[in-house]
Coordinates of C-alpha atoms and ligand atoms in Angstrom, one line a residue:
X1 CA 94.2 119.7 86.0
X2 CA 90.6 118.6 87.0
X3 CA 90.4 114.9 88.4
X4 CA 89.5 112.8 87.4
X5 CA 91.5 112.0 83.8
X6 CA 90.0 108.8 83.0
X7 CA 90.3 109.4 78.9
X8 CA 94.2 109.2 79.9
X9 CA 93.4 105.0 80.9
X10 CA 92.4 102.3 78.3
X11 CA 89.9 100.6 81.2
X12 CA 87.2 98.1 79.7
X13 CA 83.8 99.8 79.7
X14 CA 81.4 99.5 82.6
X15 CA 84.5 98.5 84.9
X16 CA 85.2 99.9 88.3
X17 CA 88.6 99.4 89.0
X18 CA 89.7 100.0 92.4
X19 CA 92.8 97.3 92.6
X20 CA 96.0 100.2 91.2
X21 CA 97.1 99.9 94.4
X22 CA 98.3 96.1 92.7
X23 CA 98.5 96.6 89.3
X24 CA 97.5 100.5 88.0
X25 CA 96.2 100.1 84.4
X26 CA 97.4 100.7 81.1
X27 CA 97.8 104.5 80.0
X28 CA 96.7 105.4 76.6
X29 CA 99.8 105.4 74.4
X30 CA 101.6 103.2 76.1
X31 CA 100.8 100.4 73.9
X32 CA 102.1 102.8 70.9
X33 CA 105.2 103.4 72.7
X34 CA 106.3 99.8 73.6
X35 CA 104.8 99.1 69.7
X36 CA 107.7 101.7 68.4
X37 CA 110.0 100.5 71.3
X38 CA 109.6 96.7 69.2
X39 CA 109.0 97.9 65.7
X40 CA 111.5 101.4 65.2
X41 CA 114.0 100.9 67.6
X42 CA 114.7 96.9 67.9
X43 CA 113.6 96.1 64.5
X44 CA 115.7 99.0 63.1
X45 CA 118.3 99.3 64.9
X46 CA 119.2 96.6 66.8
X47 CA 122.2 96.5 68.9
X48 CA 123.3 100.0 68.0
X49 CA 120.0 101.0 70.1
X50 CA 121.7 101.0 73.0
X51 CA 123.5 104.2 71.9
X52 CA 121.0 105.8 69.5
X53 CA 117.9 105.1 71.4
X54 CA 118.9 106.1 74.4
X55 CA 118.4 102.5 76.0
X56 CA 121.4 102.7 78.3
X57 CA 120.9 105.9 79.8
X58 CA 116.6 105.1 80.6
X59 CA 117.0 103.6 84.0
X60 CA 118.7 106.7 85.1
X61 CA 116.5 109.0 82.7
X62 CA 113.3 107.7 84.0
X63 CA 114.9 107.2 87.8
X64 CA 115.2 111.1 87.6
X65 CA 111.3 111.4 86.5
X66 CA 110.5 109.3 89.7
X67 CA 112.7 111.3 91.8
X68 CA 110.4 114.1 91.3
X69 CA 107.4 112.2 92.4
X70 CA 108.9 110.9 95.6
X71 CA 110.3 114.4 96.7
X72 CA 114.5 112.9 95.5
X73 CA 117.2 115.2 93.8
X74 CA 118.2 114.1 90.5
X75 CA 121.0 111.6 90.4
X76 CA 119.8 110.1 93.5
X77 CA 117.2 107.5 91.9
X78 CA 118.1 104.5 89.7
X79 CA 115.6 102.2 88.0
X80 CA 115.9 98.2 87.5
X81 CA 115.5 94.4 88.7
X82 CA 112.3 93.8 91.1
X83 CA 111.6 95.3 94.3
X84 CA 112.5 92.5 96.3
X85 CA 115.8 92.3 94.9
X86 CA 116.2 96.0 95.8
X87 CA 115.1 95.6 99.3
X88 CA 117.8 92.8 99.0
X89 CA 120.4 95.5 98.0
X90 CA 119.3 98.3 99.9
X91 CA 119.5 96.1 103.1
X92 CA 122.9 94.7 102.2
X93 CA 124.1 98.5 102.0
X94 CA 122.5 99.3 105.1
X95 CA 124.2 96.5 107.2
X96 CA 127.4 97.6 105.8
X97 CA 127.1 100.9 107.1
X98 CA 126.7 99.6 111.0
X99 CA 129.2 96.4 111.1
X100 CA 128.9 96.2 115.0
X101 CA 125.1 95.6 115.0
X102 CA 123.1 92.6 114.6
X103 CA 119.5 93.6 114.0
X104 CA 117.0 94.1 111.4
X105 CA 114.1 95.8 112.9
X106 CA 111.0 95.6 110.8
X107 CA 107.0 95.3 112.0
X108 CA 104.2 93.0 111.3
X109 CA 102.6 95.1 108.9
X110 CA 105.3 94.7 106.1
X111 CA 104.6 93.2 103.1
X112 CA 105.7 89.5 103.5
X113 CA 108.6 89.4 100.7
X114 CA 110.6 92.2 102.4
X115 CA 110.9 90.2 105.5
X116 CA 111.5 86.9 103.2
X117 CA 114.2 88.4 102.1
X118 CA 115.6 90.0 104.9
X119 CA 115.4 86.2 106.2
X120 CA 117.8 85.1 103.1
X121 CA 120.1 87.4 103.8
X122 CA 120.4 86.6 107.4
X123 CA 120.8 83.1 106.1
X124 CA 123.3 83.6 103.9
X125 CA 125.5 86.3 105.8
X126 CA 125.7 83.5 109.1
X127 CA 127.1 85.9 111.2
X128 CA 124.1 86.1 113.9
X129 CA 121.8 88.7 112.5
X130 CA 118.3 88.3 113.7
X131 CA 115.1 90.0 112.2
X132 CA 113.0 91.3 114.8
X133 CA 109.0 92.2 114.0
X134 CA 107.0 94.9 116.1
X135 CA 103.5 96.4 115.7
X136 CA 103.1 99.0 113.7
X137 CA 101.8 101.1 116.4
X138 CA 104.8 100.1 118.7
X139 CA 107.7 99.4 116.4
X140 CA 108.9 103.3 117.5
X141 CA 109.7 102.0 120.9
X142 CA 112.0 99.2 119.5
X143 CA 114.2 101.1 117.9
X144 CA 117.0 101.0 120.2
X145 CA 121.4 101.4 119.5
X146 CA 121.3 97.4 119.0
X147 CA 119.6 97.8 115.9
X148 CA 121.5 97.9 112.3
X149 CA 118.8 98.8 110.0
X150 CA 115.0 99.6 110.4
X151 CA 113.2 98.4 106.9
X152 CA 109.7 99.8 106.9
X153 CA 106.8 100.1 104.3
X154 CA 105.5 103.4 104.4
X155 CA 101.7 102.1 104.1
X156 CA 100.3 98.8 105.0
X157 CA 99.4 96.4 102.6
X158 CA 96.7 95.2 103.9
X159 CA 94.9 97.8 106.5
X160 CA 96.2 100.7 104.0
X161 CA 97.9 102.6 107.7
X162 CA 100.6 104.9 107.0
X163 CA 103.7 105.4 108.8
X164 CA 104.9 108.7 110.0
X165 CA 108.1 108.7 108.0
X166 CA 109.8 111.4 109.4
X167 CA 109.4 110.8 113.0
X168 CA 110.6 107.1 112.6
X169 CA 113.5 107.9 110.8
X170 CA 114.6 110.7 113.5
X171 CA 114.0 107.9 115.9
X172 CA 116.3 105.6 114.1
X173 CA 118.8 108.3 113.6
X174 CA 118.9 109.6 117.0
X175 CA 120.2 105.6 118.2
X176 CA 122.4 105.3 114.9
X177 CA 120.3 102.9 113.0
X178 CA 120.3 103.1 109.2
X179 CA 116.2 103.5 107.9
X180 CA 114.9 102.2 104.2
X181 CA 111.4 103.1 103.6
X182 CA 109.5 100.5 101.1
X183 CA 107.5 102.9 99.3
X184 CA 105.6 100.4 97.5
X185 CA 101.9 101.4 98.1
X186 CA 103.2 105.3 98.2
X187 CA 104.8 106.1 95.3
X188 CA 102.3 107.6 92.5
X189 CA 99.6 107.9 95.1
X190 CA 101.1 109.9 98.5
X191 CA 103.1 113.2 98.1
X192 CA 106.2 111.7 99.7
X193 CA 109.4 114.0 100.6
X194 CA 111.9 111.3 101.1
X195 CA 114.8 113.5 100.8
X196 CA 113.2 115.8 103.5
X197 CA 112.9 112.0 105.9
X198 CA 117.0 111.6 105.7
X199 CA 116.4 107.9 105.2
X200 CA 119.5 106.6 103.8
X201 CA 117.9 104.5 101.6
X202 CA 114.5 103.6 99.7
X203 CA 112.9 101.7 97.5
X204 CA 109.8 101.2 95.7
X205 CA 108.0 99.6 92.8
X206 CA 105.9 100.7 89.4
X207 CA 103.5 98.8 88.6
X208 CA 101.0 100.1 91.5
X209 CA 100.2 103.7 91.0
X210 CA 102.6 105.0 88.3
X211 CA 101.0 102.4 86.1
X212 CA 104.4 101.0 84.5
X213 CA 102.4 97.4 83.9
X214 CA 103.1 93.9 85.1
X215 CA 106.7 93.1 85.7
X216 CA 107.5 97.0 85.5
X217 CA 111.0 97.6 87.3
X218 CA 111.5 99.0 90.7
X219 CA 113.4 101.5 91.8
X220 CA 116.3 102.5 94.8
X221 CA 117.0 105.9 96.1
X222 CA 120.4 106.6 97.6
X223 CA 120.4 110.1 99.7
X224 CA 122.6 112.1 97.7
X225 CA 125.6 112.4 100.6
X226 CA 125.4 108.3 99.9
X227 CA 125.8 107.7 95.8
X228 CA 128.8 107.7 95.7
X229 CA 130.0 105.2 97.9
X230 CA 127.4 103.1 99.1
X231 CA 128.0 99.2 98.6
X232 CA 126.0 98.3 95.6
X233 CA 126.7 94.4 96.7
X234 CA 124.6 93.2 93.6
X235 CA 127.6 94.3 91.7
X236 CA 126.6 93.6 88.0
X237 CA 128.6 94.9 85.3
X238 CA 126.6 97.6 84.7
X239 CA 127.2 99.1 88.1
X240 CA 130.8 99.3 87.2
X241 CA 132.5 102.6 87.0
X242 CA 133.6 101.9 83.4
X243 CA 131.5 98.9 82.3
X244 CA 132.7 98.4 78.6
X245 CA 136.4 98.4 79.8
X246 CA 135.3 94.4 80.6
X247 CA 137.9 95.2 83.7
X248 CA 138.2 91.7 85.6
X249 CA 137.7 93.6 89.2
X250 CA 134.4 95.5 89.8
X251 CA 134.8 99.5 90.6
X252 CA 131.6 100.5 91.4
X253 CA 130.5 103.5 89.5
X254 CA 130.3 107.1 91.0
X255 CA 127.2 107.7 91.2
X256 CA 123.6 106.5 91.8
X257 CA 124.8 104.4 88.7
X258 CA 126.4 101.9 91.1
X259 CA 123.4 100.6 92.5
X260 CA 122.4 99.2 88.5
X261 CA 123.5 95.7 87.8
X262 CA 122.9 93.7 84.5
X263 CA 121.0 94.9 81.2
X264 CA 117.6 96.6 82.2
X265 CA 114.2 95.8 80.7
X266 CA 114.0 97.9 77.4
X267 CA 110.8 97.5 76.7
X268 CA 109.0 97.5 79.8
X269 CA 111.3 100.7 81.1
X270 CA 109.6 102.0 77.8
X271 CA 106.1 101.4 78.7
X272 CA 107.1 103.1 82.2
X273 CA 108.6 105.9 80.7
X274 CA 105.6 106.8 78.7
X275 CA 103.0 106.0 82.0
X276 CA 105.0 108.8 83.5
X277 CA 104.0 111.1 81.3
X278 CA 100.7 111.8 83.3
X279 CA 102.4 113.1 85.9
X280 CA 103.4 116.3 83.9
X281 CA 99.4 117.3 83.8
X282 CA 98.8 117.2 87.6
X283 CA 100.3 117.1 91.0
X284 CA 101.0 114.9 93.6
X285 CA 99.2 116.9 96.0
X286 CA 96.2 116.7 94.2
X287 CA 95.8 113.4 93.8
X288 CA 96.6 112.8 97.2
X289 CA 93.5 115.1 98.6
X290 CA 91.3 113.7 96.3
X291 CA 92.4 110.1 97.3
X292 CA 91.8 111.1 100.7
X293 CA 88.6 112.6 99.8
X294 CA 87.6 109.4 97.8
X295 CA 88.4 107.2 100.8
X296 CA 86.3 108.8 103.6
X297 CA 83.7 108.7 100.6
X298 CA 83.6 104.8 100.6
X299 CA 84.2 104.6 104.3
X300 CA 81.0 106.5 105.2
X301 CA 78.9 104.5 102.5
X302 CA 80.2 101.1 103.6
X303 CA 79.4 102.0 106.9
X304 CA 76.2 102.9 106.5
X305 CA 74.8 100.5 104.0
X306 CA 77.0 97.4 104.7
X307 CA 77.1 97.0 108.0
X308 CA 78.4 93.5 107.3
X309 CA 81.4 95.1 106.8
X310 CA 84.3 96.1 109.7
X311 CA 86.5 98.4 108.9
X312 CA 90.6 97.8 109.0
X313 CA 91.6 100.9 108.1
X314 CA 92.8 104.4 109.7
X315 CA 89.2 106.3 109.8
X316 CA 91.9 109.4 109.9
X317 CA 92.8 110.0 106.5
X318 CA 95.9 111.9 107.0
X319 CA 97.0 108.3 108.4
X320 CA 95.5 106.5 105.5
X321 CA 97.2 105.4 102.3
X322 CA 95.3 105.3 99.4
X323 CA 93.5 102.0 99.9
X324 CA 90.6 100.8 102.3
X325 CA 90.1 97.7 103.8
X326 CA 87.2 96.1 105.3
X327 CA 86.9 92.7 107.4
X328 CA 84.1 90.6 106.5
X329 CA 83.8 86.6 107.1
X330 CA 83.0 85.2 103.2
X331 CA 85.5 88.1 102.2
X332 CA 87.3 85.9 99.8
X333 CA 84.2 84.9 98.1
X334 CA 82.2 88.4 98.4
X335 CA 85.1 89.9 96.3
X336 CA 84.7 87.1 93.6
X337 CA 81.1 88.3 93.3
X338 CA 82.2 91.7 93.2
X339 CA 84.9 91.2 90.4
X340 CA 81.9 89.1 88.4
X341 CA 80.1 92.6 88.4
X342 CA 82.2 94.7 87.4
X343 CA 83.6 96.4 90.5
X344 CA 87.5 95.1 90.7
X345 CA 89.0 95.2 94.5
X346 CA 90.9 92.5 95.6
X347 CA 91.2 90.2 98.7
X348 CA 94.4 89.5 100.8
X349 CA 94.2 86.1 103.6
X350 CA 92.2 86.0 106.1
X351 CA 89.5 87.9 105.5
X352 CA 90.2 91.1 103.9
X353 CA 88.3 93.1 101.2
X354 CA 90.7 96.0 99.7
X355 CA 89.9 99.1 97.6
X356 CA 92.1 100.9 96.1
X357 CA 91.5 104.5 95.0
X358 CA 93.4 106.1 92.0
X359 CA 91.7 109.6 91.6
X360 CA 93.0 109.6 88.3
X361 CA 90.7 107.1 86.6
X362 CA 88.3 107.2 90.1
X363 CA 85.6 109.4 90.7
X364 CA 82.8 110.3 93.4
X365 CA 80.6 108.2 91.1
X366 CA 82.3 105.6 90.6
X367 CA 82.6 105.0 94.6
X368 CA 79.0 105.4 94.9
X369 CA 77.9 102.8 92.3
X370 CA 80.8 100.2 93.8
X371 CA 79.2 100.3 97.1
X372 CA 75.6 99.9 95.0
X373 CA 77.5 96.5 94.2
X374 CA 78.3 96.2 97.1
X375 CA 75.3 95.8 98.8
X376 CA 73.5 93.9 96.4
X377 CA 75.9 91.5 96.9
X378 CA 75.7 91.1 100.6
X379 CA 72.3 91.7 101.0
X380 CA 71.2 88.5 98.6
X381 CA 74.5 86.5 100.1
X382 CA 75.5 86.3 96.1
X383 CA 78.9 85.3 97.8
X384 CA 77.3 82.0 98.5
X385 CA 77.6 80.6 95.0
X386 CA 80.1 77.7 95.0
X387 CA 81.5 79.4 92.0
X388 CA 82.6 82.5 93.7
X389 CA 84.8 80.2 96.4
X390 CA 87.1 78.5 94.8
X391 CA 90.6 80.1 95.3
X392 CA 92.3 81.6 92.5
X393 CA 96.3 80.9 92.1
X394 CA 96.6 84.9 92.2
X395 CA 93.7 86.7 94.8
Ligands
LIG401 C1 104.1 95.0 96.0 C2 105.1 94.9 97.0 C3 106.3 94.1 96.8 C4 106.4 93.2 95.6 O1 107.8 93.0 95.3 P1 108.1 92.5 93.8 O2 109.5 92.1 94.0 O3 107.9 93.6 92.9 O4 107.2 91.4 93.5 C5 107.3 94.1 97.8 N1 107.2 94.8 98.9 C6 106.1 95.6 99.2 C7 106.0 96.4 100.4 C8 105.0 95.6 98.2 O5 103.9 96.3 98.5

């Protein structure tokens, strides 16, 4: 397939949207299939849906069709709750693995509510865990046989730098640490092989690039050696080996099954399910080069007509996720401007302008006519209008 496949997306006329690496936008037919969700299946069958609808197998069903975008065996991917509460769980499994050891390596680049969490569970275990934070560029080094766990995102949220999977996770292998990989700002836009890393665990949400919509649920891969006896610690009932037997003592499941826990999101698994079905028209090595290709696009036109702009990002793209940043003083305000014409980034504190570029809806063009924006917009300081600078709940 040819890229870009924007008659696949239902995105207002005239808009630019370069913010999927936040929320990806709604694939045509995916209203119609949370519709018939709502009005076949609910309305018509009710409770028996869960049997003849297939609602109890989806979050393994469509955990299998997101194992084949992130490079996972079948049976080794489960969908449900949020991401955080995965990291939670993933985390939880991966302490369990190294008793002795009292550290949670992480780096300064993660996205804040992974180390939040990592935080609560330190609170709540109170056994003297401590979370410690590198640089990106030097968290390698840190990796010594104190540590526990290493919890990484694969690609900054902010600067859009990518990690060298692989290479970190032989590092924490080779002192005995456990490695989860946050594939947040990957998944749907990188051609990840995380069986290939040997991370024990990782995780990941679906409302960025695969385009599941807002509140979409997250997923956990287990490495196949692991599904069937990791700790699932969140153990709901429906991570139980024989749920409907109402047994009073949880057996966790055999499978990546374990790692479910209460009734999973029907409807918006639904709207998921049906996003995914644009990944059987192209590749993930496709998108990924023209992502690439898109990026150093916008990079050289920034640079050359906004020199206002300072660029955050990895000029490499081969180190670059699929978003580019740029540092600019009024940032905040400058991407309230842009959003009022039509060209959809977003800004993250201090002073950070990120793009985001989907090939799939995102072409050459479109680039070229956001940094048109762009301009304008800098060079007549429409940032200064008082309407552009007051702060949103959600930036
Ligand atoms: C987007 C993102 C999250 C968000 O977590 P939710 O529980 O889905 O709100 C967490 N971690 C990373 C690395 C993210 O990029």
């Amino acid at each position: 397939m040819t890229l870009p496949r924007k008659e696949l997306f239902d995105i207002p006329t005239g808009m630019i949207y370069l913010n999927g690496n936040s929320l990806g936008p709604v694939p045509i037919g995916v209203a119609a299939a949370v519709e018939k969700t709502i009005s076949e299946q609910w309305a018509n069958q009710l409770v028996k849906g869960w049997n003849t609808c297939g609602w109890y197998e989806q979050p393994v069903r469509v955990g299998n069709k997101v194992a084949k975008l992130i490079g996972a065996s079948q049976g080794s991917v489960v969908m449900g709750d949020t991401l955080s509460i995965k990291v939670f769980q993933s985390l939880c499994a991966g302490l369990a693995m190294r008793p002795s050891r009292k550290v949670i390596l992480s780096d300064t680049g993660n996205f804040p509510s992974d180390l939040y969490i990592a935080e609560g569970l330190i609170a709540l275990k109170d056994q003297g865990y401590t979370l410690k934070l590198e640089d990106p560029e030097t968290v390698i080094d840190a990796i010594d046989d104190t540590v526990a766990v290493v919890l990484l995102t694969d690609v900054d949220y902010r600067t859009g730098r990518k990690h060298d999977m692989r290479k970190l996770t032989q590092k924490a292998h080779s002192q005995g640490a456990v490695m989860i990989w946050d594939l947040a700002h990957s998944a749907g836009a990188l051609d990840i092989k995380i069986e290939q890393s040997n991370c024990e665990f990782a995780v990941g949400c679906t409302y960025k690039y695969l385009n599941g919509g807002p509140g979409a649920p997250a997923f956990i891969y287990v490495r196949p050696d692991l599904t069937s006896t990791t700790q699932p610690f969140l153990s709901g009932w429906m991570g139980h080996k024989t749920p409907f037997d109402f047994e009073q003592r949880f057996v966790p499941a055999k499978n990546i099954e374990r790692m479910r826990t209460g009734t999973p999101p029907v409807i918006q698994l639904s709207a998921l399910e049906e996003a995914l079905k644009i990944w059987d028209e192209t590749t993930m090595q496709e998108v990924r080069a023209a992502s690439i290709a898109l990026g150093d696009l916008f990079i050289a036109e920034v640079e050359t007509r906004c020199p206002q702009l300072a660029l955050l990002s990895p000029r490499d793209g081969s180190t670059r996720g699929s978003q580019v940043s740029f540092a600019f003083e009024h940032a905040y305000a400058a991407m309230q401007a842009l959003i009022a014409n039509n060209v959809v980034g977003d800004f993250r504190a201090p002073n950070v302008m990120r793009f985001g570029f989907a090939p799939l809806y995102i072409d050459a063009n479109d680039v070229i006519k956001a940094v048109d924006t762009l301009k304008h917009i800098l060079d007549n300081a429409l940032w200064d209008k008082p309407e552009y600078k007051e702060r949103n709940r959600v930036t």
